[in-house]
mmCIF file of C-alpha atoms in Angstrom:
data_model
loop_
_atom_site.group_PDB
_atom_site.id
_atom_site.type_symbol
_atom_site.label_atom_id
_atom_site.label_comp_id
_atom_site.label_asym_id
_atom_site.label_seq_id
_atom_site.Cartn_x
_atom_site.Cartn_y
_atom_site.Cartn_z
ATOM 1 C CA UNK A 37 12.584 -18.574 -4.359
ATOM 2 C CA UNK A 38 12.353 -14.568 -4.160
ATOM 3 C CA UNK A 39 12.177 -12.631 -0.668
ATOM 4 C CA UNK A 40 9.277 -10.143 -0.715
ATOM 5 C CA UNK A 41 9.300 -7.497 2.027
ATOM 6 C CA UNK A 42 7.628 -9.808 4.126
ATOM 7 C CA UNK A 43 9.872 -12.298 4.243
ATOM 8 C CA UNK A 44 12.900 -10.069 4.523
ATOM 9 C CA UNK A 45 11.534 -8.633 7.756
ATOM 10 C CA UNK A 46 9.910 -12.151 9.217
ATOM 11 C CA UNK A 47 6.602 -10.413 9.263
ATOM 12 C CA UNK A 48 3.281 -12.149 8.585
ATOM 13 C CA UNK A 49 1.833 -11.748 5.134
ATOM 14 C CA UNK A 50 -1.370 -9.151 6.311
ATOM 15 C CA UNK A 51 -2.649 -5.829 5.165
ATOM 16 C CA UNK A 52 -3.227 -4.795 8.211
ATOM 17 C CA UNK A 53 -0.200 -4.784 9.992
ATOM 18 C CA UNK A 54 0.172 -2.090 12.726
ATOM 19 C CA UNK A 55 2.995 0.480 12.160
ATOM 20 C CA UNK A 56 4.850 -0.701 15.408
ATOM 21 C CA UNK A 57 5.168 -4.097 13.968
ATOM 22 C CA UNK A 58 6.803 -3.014 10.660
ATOM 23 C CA UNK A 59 9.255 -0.922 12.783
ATOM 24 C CA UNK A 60 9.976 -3.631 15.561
ATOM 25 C CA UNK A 61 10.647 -5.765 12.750
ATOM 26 C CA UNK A 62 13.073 -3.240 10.819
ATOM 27 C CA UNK A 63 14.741 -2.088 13.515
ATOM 28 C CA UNK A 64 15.333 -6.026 14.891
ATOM 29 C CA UNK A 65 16.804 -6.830 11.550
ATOM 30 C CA UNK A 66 18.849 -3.505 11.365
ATOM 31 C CA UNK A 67 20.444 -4.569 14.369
ATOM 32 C CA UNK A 68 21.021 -8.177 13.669
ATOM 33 C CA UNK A 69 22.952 -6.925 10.351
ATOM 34 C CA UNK A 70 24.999 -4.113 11.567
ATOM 35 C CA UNK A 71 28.579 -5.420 10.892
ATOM 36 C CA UNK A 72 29.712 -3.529 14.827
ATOM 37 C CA UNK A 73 27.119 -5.829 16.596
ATOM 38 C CA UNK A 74 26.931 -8.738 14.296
ATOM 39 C CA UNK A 75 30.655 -8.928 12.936
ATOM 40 C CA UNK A 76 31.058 -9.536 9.065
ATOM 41 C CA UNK A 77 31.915 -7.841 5.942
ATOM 42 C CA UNK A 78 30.466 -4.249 6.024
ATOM 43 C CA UNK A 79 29.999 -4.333 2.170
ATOM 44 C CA UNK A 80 27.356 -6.886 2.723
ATOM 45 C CA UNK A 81 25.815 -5.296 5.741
ATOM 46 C CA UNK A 82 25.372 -2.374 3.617
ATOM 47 C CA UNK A 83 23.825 -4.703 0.706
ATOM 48 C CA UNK A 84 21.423 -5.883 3.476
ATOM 49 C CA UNK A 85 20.745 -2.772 5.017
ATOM 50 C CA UNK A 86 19.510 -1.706 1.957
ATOM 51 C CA UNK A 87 17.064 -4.806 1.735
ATOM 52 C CA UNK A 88 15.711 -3.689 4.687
ATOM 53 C CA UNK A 89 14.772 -0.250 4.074
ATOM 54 C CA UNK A 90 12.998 -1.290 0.953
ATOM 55 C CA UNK A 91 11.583 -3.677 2.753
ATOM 56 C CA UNK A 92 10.049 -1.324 5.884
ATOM 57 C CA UNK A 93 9.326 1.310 2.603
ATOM 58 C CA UNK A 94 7.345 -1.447 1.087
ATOM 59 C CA UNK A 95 5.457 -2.512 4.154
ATOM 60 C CA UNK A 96 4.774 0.763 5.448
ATOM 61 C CA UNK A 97 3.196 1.862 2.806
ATOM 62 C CA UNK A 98 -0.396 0.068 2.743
ATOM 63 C CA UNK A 99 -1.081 0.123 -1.014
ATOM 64 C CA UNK A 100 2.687 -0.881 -1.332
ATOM 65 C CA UNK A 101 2.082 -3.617 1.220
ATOM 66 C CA UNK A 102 -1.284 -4.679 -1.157
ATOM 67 C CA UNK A 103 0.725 -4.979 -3.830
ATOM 68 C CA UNK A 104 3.089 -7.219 -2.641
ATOM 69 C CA UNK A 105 0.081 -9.513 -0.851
ATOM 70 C CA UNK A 106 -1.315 -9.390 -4.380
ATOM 71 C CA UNK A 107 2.067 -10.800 -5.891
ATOM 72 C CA UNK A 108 2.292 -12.891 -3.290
ATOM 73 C CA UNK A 109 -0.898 -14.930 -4.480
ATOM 74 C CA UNK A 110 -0.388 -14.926 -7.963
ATOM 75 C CA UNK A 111 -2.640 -11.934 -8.749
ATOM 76 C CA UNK A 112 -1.884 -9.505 -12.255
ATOM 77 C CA UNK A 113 0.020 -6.304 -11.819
ATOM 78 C CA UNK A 114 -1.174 -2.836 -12.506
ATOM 79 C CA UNK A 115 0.127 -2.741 -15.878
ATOM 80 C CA UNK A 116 -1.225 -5.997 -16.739
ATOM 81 C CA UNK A 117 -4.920 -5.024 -15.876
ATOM 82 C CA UNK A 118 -6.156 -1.820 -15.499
ATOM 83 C CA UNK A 119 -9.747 -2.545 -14.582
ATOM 84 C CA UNK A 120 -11.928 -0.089 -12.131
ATOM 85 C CA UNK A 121 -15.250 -0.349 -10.552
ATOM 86 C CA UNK A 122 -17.991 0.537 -12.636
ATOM 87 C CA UNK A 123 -18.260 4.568 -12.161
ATOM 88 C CA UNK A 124 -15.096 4.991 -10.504
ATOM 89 C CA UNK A 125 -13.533 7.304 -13.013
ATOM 90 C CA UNK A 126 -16.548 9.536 -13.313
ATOM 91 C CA UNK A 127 -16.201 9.853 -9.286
ATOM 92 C CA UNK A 128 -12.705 10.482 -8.905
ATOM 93 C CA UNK A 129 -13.105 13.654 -11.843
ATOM 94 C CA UNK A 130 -15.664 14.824 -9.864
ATOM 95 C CA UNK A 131 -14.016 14.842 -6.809
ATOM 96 C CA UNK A 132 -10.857 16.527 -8.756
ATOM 97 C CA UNK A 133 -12.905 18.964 -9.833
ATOM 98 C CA UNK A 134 -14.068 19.681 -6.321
ATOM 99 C CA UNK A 135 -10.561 19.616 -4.892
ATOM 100 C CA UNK A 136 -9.706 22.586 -7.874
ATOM 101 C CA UNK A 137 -13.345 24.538 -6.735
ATOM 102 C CA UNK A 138 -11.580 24.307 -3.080
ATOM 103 C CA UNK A 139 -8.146 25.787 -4.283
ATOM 104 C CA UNK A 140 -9.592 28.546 -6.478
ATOM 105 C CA UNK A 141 -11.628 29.425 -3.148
ATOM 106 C CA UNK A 142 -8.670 29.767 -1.045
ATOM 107 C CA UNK A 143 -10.183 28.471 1.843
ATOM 108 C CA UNK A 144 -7.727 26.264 3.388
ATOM 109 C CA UNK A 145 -10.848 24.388 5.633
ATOM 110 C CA UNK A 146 -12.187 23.288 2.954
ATOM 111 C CA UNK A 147 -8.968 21.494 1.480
ATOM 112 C CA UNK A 148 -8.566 19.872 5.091
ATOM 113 C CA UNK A 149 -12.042 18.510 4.509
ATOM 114 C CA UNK A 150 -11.153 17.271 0.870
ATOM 115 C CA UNK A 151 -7.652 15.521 2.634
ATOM 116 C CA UNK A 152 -9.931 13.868 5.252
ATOM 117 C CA UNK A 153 -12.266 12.172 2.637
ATOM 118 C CA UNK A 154 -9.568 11.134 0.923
ATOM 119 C CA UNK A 155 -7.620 9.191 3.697
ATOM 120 C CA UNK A 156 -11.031 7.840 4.795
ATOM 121 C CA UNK A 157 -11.631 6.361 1.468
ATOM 122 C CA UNK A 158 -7.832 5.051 2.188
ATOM 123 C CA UNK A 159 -8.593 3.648 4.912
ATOM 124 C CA UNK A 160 -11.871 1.668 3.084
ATOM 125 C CA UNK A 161 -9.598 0.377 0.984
ATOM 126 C CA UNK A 162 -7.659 -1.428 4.243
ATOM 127 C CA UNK A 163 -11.260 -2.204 5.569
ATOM 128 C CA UNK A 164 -12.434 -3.649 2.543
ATOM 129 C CA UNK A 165 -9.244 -5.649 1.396
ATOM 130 C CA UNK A 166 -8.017 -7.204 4.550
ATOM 131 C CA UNK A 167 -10.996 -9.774 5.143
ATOM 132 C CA UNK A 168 -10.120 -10.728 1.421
ATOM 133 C CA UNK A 169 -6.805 -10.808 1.388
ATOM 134 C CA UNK A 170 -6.983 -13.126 4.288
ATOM 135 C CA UNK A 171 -9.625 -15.580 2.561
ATOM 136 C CA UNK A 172 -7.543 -15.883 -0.368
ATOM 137 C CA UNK A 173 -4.618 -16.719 1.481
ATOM 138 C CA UNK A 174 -6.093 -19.157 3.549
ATOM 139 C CA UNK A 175 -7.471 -21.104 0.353
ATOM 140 C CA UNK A 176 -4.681 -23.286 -1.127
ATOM 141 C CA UNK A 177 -5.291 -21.166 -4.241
ATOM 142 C CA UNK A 178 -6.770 -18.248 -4.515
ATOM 143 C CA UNK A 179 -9.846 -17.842 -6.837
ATOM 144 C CA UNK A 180 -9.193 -15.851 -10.156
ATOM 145 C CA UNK A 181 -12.418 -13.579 -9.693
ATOM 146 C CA UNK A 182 -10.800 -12.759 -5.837
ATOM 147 C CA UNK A 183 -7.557 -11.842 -7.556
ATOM 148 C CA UNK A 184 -9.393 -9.742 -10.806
ATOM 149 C CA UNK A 185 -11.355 -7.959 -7.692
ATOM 150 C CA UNK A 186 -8.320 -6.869 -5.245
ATOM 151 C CA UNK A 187 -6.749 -6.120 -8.781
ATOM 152 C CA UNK A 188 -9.519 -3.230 -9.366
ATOM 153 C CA UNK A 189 -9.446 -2.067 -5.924
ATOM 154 C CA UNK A 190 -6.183 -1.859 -5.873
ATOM 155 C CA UNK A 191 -6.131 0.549 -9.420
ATOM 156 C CA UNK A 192 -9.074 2.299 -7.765
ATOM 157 C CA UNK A 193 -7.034 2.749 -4.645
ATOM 158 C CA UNK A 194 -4.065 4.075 -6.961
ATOM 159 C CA UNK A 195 -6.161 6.551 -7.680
ATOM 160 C CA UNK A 196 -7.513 8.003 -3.994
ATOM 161 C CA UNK A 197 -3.195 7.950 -3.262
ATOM 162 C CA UNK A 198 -2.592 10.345 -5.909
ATOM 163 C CA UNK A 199 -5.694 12.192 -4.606
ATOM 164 C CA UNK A 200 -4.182 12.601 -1.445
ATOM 165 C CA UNK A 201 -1.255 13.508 -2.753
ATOM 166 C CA UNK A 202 -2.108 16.098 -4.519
ATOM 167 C CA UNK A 203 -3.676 17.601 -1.526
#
């Protein structure tokens, strides 16, 4: 059986794990690896310690911690489907477009206000996907129209993190 991030930092499966969490649980692991506190071969403390970055990488990340959540239950990767709520690619040029307006303007207020839309919509995602993410893993298997749906939010959210991004 594979180790997701999850399991290599002994952290519940959740979307909406607080940041203190993820680092309580990296830095517990760090420690119980380091080859000066734990003893053993530093070659595979290093391969370990290297686990566990990806690992805290992965998990503090939210989409990144989706994604896994999403493996996790059986669900289709991003390559695999590319599906997107109706209208969602007509919104997100539009709101490209608007973040270009706001550069060509050179008014840096209105780029802040473009950066705080964004990581609201982030945070909708979150909002949105951790009630869901919680039914499906609390069925004893997921529905395939639960996994299609956090599929397209998940492209959709793709989307708003490039937004950001780029601002």
């Amino acid at each position: 059986m594979s180790r997701d991030a999850f399991d290599i930092l002994s952290l519940p499966a959740r979307l909406d794990l607080p940041e203190a969490d993820i680092e309580g649980a990296y830095l517990a692991q760090i420690a119980r690896i380091h080859p000066d506190l734990a003893g053993g071969d530093a070659e595979d403390a290093m391969a370990l310690a290297a686990q566990v970055n990806d690992a805290r990488r992965t998990l503090a990340d939210p989409l990144s911690r989706a994604e896994v959540l999403l493996a996790r239950l059986g669900g289709a990767t991003a390559s695999e489907d590319k599906s997107l709520p109706p209208g969602f690619l007509m919104e997100i040029m539009e709101l490209r477009e608007g973040v270009e307006a706001d550069r060509a303007s050179g008014d840096p207020a209105r780029l802040e206000a473009r950066s705080r839309e964004a990581i609201t919509r982030r945070n909708e995602f979150v909002e949105r996907l951790t009630p869901i993410f919680a039914s499906a893993f609390g069925a004893s298997k997921a529905p395939a129209d639960t996994l299609a749906q956090i599929r397209t939010e998940l492209n959709a959210w793709r989307y708003t993190e490039r937004l950001i991004e780029q601002l």
